[in-house]
Coordinates of C-alpha atoms in Angstrom, one line a residue:
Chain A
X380 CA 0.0 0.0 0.0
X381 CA 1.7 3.4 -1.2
X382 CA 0.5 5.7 0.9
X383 CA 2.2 9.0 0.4
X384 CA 1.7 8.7 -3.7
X385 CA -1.5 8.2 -3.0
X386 CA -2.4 10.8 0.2
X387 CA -1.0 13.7 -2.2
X388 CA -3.3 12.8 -4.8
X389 CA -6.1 12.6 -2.5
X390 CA -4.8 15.9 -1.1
X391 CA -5.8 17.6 -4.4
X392 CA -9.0 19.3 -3.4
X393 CA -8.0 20.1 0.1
X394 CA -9.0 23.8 -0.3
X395 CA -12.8 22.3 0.6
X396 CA -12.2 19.0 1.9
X397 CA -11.0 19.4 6.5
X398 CA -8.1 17.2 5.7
X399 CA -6.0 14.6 3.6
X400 CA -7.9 11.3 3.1
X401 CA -5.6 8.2 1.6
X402 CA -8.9 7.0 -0.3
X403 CA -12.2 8.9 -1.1
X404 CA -14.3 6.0 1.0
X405 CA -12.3 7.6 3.9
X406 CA -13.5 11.0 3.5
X407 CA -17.2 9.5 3.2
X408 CA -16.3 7.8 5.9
X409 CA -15.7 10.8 8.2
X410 CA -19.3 12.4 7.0
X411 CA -20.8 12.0 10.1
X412 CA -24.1 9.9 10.2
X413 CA -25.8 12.6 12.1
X414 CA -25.7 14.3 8.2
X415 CA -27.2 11.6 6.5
X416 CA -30.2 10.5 9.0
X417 CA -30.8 14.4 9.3
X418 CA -30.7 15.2 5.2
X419 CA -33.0 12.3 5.2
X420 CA -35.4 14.1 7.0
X421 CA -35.6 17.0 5.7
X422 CA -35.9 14.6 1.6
X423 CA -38.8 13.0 3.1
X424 CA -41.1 15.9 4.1
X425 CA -39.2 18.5 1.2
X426 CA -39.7 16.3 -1.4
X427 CA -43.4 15.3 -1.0
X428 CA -44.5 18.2 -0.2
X429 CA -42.7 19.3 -3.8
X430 CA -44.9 17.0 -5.2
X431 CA -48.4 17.3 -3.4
X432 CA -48.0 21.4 -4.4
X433 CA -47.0 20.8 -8.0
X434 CA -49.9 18.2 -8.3
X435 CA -52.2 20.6 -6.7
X436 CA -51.9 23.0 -9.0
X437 CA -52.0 21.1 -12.4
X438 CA -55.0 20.0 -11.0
X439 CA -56.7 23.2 -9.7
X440 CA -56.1 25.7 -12.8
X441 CA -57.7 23.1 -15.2
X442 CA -60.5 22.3 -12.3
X443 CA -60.9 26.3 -12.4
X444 CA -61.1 27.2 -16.1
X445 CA -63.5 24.2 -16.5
X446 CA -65.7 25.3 -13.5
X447 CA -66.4 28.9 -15.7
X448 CA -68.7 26.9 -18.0
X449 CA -70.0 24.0 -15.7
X450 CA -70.1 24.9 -12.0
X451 CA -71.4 21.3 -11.2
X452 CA -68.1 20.0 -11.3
X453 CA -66.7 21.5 -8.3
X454 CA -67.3 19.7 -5.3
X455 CA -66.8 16.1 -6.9
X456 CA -63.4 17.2 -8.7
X457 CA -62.3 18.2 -5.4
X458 CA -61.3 14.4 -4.8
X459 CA -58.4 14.9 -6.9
X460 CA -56.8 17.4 -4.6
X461 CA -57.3 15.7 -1.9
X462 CA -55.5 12.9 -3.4
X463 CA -52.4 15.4 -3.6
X464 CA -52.7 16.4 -0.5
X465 CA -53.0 12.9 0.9
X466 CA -48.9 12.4 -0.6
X467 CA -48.2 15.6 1.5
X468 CA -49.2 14.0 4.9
X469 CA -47.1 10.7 4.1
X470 CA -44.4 12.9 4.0
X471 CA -45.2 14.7 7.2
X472 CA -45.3 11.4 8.8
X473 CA -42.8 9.6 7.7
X474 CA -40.8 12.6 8.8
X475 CA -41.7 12.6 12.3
X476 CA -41.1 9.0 13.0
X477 CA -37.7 9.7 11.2
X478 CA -36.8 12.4 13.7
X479 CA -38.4 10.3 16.6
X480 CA -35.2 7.8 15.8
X481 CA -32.8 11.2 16.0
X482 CA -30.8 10.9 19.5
X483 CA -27.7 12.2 20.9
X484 CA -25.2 9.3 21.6
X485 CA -21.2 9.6 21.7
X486 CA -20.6 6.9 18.1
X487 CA -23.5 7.1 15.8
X488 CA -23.6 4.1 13.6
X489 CA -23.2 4.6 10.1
X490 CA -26.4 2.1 9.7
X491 CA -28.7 4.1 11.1
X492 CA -27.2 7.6 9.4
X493 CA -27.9 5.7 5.9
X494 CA -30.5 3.6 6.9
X495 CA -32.4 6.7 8.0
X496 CA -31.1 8.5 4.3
X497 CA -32.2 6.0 2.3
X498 CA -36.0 5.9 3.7
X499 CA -36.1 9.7 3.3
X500 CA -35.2 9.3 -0.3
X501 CA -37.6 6.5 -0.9
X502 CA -40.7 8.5 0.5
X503 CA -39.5 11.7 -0.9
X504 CA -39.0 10.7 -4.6
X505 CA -41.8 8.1 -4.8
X506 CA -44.4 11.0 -3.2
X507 CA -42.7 13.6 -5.6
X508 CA -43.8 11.1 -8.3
X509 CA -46.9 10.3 -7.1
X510 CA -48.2 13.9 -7.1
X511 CA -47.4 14.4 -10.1
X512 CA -49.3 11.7 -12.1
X513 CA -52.1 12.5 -9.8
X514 CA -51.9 16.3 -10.3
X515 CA -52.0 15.4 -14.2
X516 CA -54.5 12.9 -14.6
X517 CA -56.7 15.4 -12.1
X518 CA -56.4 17.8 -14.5
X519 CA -57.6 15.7 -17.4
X520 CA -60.5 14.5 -14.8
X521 CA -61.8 17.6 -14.6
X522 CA -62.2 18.3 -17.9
X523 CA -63.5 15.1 -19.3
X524 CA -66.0 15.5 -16.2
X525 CA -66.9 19.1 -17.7
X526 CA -67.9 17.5 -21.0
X527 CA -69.7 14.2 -20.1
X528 CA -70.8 13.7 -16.2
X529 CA -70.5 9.9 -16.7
X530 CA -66.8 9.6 -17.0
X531 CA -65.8 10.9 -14.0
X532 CA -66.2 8.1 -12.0
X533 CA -64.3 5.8 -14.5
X534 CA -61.4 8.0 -14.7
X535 CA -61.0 8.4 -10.5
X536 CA -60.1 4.5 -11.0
X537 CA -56.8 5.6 -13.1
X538 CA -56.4 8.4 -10.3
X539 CA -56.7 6.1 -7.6
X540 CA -53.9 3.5 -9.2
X541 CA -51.9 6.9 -8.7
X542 CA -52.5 7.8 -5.5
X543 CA -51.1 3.7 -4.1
X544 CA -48.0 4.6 -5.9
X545 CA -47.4 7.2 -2.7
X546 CA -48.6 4.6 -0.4
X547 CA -46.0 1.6 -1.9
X548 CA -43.0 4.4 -0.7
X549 CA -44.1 4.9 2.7
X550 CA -44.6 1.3 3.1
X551 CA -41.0 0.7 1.9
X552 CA -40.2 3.8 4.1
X553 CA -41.4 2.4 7.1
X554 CA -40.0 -1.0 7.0
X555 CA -36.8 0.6 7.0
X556 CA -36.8 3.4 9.7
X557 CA -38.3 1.1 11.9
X558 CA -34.7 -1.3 11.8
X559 CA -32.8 2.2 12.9
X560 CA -32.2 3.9 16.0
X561 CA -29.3 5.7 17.2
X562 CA -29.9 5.0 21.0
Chain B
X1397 CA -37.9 15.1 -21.9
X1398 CA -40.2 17.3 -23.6
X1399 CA -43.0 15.7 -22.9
X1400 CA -42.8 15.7 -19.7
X1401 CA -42.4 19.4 -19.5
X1402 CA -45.2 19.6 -21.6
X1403 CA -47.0 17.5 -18.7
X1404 CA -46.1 19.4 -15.7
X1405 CA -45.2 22.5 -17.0
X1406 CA -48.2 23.7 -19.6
X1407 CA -50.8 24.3 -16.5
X1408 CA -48.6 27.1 -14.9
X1409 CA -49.2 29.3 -17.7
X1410 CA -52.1 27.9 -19.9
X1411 CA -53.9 25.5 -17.7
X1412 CA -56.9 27.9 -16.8
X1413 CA -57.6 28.8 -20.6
X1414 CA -57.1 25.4 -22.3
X1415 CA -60.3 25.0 -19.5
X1416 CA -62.0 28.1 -20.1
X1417 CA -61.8 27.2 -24.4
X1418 CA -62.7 23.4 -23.8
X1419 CA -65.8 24.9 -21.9
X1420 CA -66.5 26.9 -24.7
X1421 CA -66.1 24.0 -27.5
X1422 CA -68.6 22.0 -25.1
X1423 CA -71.3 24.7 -25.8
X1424 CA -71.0 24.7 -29.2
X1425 CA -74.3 23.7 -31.4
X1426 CA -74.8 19.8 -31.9
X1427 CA -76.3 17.9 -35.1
X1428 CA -79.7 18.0 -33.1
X1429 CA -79.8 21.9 -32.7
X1430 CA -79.1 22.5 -36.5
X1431 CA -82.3 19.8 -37.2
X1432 CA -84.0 21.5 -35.1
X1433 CA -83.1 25.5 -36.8
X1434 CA -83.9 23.6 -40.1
X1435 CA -87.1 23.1 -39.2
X1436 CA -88.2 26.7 -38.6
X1437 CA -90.1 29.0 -40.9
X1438 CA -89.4 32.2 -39.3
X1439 CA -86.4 34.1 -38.2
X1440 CA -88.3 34.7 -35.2
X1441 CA -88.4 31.1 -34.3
X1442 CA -85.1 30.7 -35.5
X1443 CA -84.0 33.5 -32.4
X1444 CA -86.3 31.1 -30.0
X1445 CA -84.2 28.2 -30.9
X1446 CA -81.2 30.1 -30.7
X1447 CA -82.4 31.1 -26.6
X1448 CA -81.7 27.8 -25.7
X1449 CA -78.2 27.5 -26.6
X1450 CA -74.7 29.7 -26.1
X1451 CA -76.6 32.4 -28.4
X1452 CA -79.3 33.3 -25.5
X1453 CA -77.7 36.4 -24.8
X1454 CA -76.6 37.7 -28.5
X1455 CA -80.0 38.1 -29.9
X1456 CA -82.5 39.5 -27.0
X1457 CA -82.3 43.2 -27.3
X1458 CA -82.6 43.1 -31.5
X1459 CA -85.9 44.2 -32.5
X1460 CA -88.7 42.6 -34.7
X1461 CA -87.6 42.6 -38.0
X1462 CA -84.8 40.4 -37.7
X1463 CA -82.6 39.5 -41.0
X1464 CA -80.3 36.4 -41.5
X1465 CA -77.0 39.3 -41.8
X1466 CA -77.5 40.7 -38.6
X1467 CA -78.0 37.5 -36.6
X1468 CA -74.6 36.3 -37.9
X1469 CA -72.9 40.0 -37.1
X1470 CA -74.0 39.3 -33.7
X1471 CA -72.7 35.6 -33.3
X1472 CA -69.7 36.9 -34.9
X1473 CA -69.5 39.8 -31.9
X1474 CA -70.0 37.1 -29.4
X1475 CA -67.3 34.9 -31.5
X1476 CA -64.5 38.1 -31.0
X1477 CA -65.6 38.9 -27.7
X1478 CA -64.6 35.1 -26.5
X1479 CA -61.6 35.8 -28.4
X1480 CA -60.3 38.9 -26.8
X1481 CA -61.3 37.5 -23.3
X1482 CA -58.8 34.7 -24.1
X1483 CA -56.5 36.7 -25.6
X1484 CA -56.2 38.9 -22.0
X1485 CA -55.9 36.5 -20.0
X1486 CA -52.9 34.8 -22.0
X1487 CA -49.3 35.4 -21.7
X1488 CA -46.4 34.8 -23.8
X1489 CA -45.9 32.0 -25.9
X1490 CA -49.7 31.4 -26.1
X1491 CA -50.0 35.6 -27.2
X1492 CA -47.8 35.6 -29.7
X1493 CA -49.9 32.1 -30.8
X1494 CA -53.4 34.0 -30.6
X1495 CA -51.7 36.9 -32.3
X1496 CA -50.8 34.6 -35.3
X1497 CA -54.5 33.4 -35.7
X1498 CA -55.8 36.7 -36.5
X1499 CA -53.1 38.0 -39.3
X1500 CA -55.8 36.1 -41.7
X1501 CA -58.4 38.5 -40.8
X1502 CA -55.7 41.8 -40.8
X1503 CA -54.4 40.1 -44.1
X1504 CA -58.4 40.5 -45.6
X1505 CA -59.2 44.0 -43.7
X1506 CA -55.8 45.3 -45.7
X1507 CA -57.1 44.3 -48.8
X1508 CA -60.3 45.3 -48.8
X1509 CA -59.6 48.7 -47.1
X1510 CA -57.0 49.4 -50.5
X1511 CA -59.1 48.4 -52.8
X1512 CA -62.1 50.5 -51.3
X1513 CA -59.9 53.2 -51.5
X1514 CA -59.2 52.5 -54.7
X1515 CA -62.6 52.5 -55.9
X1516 CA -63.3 55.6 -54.1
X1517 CA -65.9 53.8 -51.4
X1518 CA -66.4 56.1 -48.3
X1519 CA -64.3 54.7 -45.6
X1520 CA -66.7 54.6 -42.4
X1521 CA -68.5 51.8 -44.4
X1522 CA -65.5 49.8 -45.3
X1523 CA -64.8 50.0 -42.0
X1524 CA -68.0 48.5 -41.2
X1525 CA -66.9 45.2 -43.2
X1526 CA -64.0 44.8 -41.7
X1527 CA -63.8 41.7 -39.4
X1528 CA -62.9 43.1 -35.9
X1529 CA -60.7 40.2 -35.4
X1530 CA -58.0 41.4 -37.6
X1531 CA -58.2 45.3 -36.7
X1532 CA -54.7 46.8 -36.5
X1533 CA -54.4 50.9 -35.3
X1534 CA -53.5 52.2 -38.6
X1535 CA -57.0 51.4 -40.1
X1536 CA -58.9 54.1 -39.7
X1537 CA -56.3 56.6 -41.0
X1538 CA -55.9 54.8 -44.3
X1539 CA -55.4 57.3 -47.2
X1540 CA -55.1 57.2 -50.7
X1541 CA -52.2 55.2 -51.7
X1542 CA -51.4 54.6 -54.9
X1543 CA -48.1 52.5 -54.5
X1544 CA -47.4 49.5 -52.7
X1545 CA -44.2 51.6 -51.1
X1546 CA -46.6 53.7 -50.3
X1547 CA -48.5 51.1 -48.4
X1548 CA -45.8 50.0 -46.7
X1549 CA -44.6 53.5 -45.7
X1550 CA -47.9 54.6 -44.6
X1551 CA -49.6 51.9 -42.7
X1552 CA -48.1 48.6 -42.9
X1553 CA -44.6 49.3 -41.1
X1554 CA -46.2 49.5 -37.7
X1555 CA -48.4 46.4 -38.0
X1556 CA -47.0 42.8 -37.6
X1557 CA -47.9 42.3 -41.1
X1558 CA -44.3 44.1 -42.0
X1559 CA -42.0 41.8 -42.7
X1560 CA -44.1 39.7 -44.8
X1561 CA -44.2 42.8 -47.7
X1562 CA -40.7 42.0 -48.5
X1563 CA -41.4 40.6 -51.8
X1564 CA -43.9 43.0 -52.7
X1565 CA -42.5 46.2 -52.9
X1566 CA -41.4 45.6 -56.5
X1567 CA -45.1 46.2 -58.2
X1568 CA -45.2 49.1 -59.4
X1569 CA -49.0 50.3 -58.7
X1570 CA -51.9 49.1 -57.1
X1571 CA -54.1 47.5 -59.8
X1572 CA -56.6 44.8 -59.1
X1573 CA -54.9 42.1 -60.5
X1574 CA -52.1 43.5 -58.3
X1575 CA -53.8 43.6 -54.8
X1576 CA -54.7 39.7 -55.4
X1577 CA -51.4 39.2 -56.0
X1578 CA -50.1 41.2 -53.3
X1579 CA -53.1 38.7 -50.6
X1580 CA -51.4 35.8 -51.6
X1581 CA -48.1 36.5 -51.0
X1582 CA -48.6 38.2 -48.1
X1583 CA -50.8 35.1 -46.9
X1584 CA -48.0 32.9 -47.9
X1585 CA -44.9 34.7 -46.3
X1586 CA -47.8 34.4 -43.0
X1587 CA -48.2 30.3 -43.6
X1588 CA -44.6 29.6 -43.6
X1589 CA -43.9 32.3 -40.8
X1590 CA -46.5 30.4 -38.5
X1591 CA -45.3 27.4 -39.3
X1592 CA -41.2 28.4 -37.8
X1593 CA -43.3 29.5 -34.9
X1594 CA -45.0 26.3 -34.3
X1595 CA -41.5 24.2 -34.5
X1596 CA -40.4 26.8 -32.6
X1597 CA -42.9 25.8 -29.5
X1598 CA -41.8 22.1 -30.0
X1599 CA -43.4 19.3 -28.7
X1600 CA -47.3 18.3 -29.1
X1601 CA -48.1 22.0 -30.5
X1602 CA -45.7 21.6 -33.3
X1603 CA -47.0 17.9 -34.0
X1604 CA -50.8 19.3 -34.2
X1605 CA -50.4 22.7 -35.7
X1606 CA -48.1 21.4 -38.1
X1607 CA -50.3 18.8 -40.2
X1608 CA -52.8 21.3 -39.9
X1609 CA -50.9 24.6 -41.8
X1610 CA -49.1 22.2 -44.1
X1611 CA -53.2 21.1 -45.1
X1612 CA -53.4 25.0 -45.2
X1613 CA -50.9 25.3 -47.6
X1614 CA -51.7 22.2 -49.4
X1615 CA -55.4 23.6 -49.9
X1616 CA -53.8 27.0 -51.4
X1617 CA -51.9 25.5 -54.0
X1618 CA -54.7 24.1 -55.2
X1619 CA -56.6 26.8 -55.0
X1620 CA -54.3 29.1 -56.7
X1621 CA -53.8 26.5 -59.3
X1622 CA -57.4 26.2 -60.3
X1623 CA -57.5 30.0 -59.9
X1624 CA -54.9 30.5 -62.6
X1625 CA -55.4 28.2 -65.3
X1626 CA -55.8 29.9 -68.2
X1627 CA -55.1 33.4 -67.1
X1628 CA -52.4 35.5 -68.1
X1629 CA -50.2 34.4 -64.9
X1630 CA -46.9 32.9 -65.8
X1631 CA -45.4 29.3 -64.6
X1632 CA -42.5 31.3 -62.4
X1633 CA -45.5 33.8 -61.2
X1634 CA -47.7 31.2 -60.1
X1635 CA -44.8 28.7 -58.7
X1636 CA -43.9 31.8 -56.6
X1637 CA -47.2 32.0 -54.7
X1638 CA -47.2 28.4 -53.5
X1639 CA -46.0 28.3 -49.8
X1640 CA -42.9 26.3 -49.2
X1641 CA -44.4 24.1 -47.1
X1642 CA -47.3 21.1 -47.2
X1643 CA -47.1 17.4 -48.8
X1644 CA -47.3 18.9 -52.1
X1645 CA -43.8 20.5 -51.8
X1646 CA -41.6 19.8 -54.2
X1647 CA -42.7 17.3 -57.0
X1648 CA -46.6 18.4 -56.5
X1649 CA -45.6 22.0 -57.2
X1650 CA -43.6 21.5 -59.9
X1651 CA -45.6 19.4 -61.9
X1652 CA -49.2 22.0 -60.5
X1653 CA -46.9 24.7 -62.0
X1654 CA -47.1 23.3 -65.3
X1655 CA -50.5 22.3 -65.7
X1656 CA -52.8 24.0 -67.9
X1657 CA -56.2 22.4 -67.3
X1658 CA -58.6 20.7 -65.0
X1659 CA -57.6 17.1 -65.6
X1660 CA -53.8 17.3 -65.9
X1661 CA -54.6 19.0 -61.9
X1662 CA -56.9 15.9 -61.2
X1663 CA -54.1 13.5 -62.7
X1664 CA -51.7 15.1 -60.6
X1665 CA -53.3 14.7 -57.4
X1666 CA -54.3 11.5 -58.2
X1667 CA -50.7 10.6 -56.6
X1668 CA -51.4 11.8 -53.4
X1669 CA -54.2 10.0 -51.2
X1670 CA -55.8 12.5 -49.2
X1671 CA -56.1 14.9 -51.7
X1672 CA -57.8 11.7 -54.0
X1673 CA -60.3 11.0 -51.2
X1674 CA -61.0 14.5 -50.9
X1675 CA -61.6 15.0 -55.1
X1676 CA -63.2 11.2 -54.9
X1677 CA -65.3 12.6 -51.9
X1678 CA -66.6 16.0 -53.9
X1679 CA -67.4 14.0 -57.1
X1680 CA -69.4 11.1 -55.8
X1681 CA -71.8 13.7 -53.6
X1682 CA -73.9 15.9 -55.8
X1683 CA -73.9 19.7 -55.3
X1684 CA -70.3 19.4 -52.9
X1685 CA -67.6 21.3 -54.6
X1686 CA -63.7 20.4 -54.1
X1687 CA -64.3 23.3 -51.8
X1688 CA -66.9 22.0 -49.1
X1689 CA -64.5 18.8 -49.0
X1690 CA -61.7 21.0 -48.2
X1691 CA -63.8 22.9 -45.6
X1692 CA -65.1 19.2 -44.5
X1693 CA -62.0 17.9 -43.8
X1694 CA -60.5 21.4 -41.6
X1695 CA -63.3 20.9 -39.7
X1696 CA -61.9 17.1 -38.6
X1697 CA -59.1 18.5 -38.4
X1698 CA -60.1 20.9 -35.8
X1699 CA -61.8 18.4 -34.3
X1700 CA -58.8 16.2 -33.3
X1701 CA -57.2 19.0 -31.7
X1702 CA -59.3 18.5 -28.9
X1703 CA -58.6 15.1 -28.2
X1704 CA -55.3 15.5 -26.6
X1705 CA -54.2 17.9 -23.5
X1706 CA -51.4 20.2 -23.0
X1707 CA -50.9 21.9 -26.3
X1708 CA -52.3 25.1 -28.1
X1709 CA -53.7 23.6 -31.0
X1710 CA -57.1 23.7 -28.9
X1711 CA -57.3 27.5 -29.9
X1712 CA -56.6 27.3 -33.4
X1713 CA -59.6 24.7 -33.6
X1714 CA -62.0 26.6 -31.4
X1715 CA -61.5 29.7 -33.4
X1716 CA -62.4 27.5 -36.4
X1717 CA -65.5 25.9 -35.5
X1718 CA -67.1 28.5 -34.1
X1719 CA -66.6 29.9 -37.4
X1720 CA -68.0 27.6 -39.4
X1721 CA -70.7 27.3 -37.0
X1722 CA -71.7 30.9 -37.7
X1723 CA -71.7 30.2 -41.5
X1724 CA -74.1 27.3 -40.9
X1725 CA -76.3 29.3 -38.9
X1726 CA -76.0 32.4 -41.6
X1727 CA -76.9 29.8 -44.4
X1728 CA -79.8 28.1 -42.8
X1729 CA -81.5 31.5 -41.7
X1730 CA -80.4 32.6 -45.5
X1731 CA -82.2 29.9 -46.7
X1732 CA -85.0 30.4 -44.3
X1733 CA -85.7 34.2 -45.2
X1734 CA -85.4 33.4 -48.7
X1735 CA -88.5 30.7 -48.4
X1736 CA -85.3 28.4 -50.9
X1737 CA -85.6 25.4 -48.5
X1738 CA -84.0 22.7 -50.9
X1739 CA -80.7 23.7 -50.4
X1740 CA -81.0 24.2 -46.3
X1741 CA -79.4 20.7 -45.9
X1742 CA -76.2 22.0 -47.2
X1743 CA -74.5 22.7 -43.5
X1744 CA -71.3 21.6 -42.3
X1745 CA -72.7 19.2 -38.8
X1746 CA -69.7 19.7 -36.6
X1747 CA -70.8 17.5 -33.3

């Protein structure tokens, strides 16, 4: 192992980097889990609520302008963004039993820092996705319902199929905090 | 990659007025409506008709003696009205978009504001026949001009329609023959102009609008072709007024160029198979000209736009059915006021 070759070619960025590492896994190494458990945290409730906003209002300027001509539509359509809003509150609380694993202790494990990054993720992205396909087939809801009362109910089915894709991540989401804790 | 900005992105900007138009194609007259307007004998129960749908409010304050023109110029009101209310509520790219739909309309008000000039017609009543659509500032101070530099100096440089007089500042004056002329290349330079635009906006806009202006252009050359066999226009003249775009481009043009009669055009489009439905179409029904095909088909074509979401080919068909819609209802009350009821089946049923 040639360590001084190889510490001054790790030492190549040290303007940002605390110190000389001898391979990059030991500067991810010294990230301290605390960073990872916490960034996931903030993923999970950032990144849904991302979605449940952008879905909301895909949904609500076509549920609007189709609500000029045909004010029945309204209430009914109103489903749709409380399907959004549903992928919201998985975020919210998949975030707070995240932060309920959050403690103090002298050596963090690394297993718990990523264990507690990668649920995060999970949750975030899948509710970010989530949203959006329910946002977009809202919007197309509203509109066929504006035309033709009789299809809304048929296209809520497709809506629905959306709206389990947010459930599927906090599942997933779940299963993993629940094997983490710091204490 | 684009698609899915079409998806998430359109709604910030456009969501609220692809609803508000969709609401307005939903109130459009059905197949039922126009059986039943057939079926009156007055104008007056033709106004009782029209108090059941969209129209209620358009014809209530008119009094007795109704006539078939001023029913339509208050549909079309209603039609511009809708228009503009889009139009202010829009924001850039979908302005510049409505903008292009109404150069047509400037495009027609141009030419026949010249040539009533021209012909020494008083100008408050030319005025009058303008469609409202296409009004640009400079109309009502339109003078005598006797050159098209003239035209272009005077009024045309501060209307959009400016850069598409490039190629007709070298006729010397303003003849008849001249102003026709001067329409279609104007209304070509506007074709191929809309058309950059369109693959400009990319994605599912460019894929609608597109088929539809190269149809557009398509339906020109023909027209211009029929138009000009056997008069005194030349092959370079006439191959200069097709549009650069459409199926027909290149081969079609070159052999329409050269053809000097009615079946050498027939044989021609023979090759290409919608153009062969559309002429098989207009002989096997009697009393449809190639035109009512033509006017047949951009009304499917309008149609299609609304079946997907997310682009702004829905305005470009709303603006056209509603106008054809207005024609069918001006025919049938034409019809109906001139007691001539054998032609009255002759509408274009759009739903």
């Amino acid at each position: 192992m040639n360590h001084d070759v190889s510490s001054y070619y790790n030492c190549w960025f040290f303007f940002f980097l605390p110190g000389c590492y001898s391979y990059w896994s030991n500067y991810l190494k010294s990230i301290s889990p605390y960073f990872f458990a916490s960034l996931g945290t903030a993923l999970a409730v950032g990144l849904s609520v991302l979605g449940a906003a952008w879905g909301i209002f895909i949904t609500g300027s076509s549920l609007v302008g189709a609500a000029v001509k045909q004010p029945r539509i309204q209430s009914k359509n109103l489903i749709s963004v409380i399907f959004c809003e549903a992928v919201a509150i998985y975020g919210v609380i998949m975030a707070i039993i995240m932060q309920s694993k959050l403690a103090d202790v002298e050596s963090p494990s690394a297993f718990t820092g990523y264990g507690l990054f990668a649920a995060g993720l999970t949750v975030g992205l899948s509710n970010l996705a989530c949203g959006l396909c329910v946002g977009i087939t809202g919007s197309s809801c509203a509109l066929a319902d504006a035309q033709d009362p009789q299809l809304f109910v048929k296209i809520l089915i497709v809506e629905i199929f959306a709206s389990a894709l947010g459930i599927f991540g906090i599942i997933v989401g779940i299963i993993i905090a629940g094997k983490c804790t710091f204490a | 990659m684009e698609d899915i900005r079409e998806l998430v992105g359109f709604n910030v900007d456009d969501g609220y007025i692809e609803a508000l138009v969709r609401g307005y194609k939903s109130s459009l007259l059905s197949s039922i409506d126009y059986v039943n307007l057939t079926q009156c004998e007055t104008l007056e129960d033709v106004r009782m008709h029209l108090n059941g749908t969209e129209y209620s409010v358009v014809l209530q304050d008119e009094p007795s003696p109704l006539s078939a023109s001023i029913i339509a110029e208050k549909c079309s009101i209603k039609l511009v009205s809708d228009f503009q209310y889009i139009r202010s509520q829009s924001t850039y790219p979908l302005t510049k978009f409505l903008d292009y739909l109404t150069y047509p309309y400037m495009i027609d008000n141009l030419v026949l504001l010249v040539t009533g000039t021209l012909h020494e017609r008083d100008i408050g009543e030319l005025l009058e026949k303008c469609n409202p659509l296409g009004s640009f500032p400079a109309m009502s101070t339109l003078s005598i001009v006797s050159t098209p530099e003239e035209l272009y100096r005077e009024i045309l440089v501060d209307t959009p329609l400016a850069p598409y007089f490039a190629e007709c500042i070298s006729f010397d004056d303003l003849t008849e023959t001249n102003i026709e002329i001067i329409r279609n290349i104007l209304y070509k330079a506007y074709l191929e102009d809309f058309y950059r635009f369109c693959s400009s906006l990319g994605g599912t806009t460019e894929k609608i609008m597109n088929e539809i202006l190269q149809f557009e252009a398509d339906r020109r050359i023909i027209n211009i072709t029929l138009n000009s066999l056997g008069s005194k226009l030349s092959r370079e003249e006439r191959e200069n007024l097709y549009p650069s775009i459409g199926s027909l481009v290149p081969e079609g043009t070159m052999k329409l160029a050269r053809a000097e009669d009615l079946q050498s055009v027939n044989s021609i489009l023979d090759s290409y198979d919608l153009f062969r439905r559309l002429l098989q179409y207009s002989t096997d029904s009697p009393g449809k000209s190639l035109e009512d095909s033509f006017i047949e088909y951009e009304v499917q074509l309008s149609k299609k736009t609304f079946e997907q979401q997310f682009h702004y080919g829905v305005f470009y068909g709303f603006l056209k059915l509603r106008e054809q819609e207005i024609r069918n209802i001006l025919w049938i009350c034409e019809c109906i006021s001139q007691r001539h009821r054998t032609g009255i089946g002759n509408y274009v049923t759009i739903f």
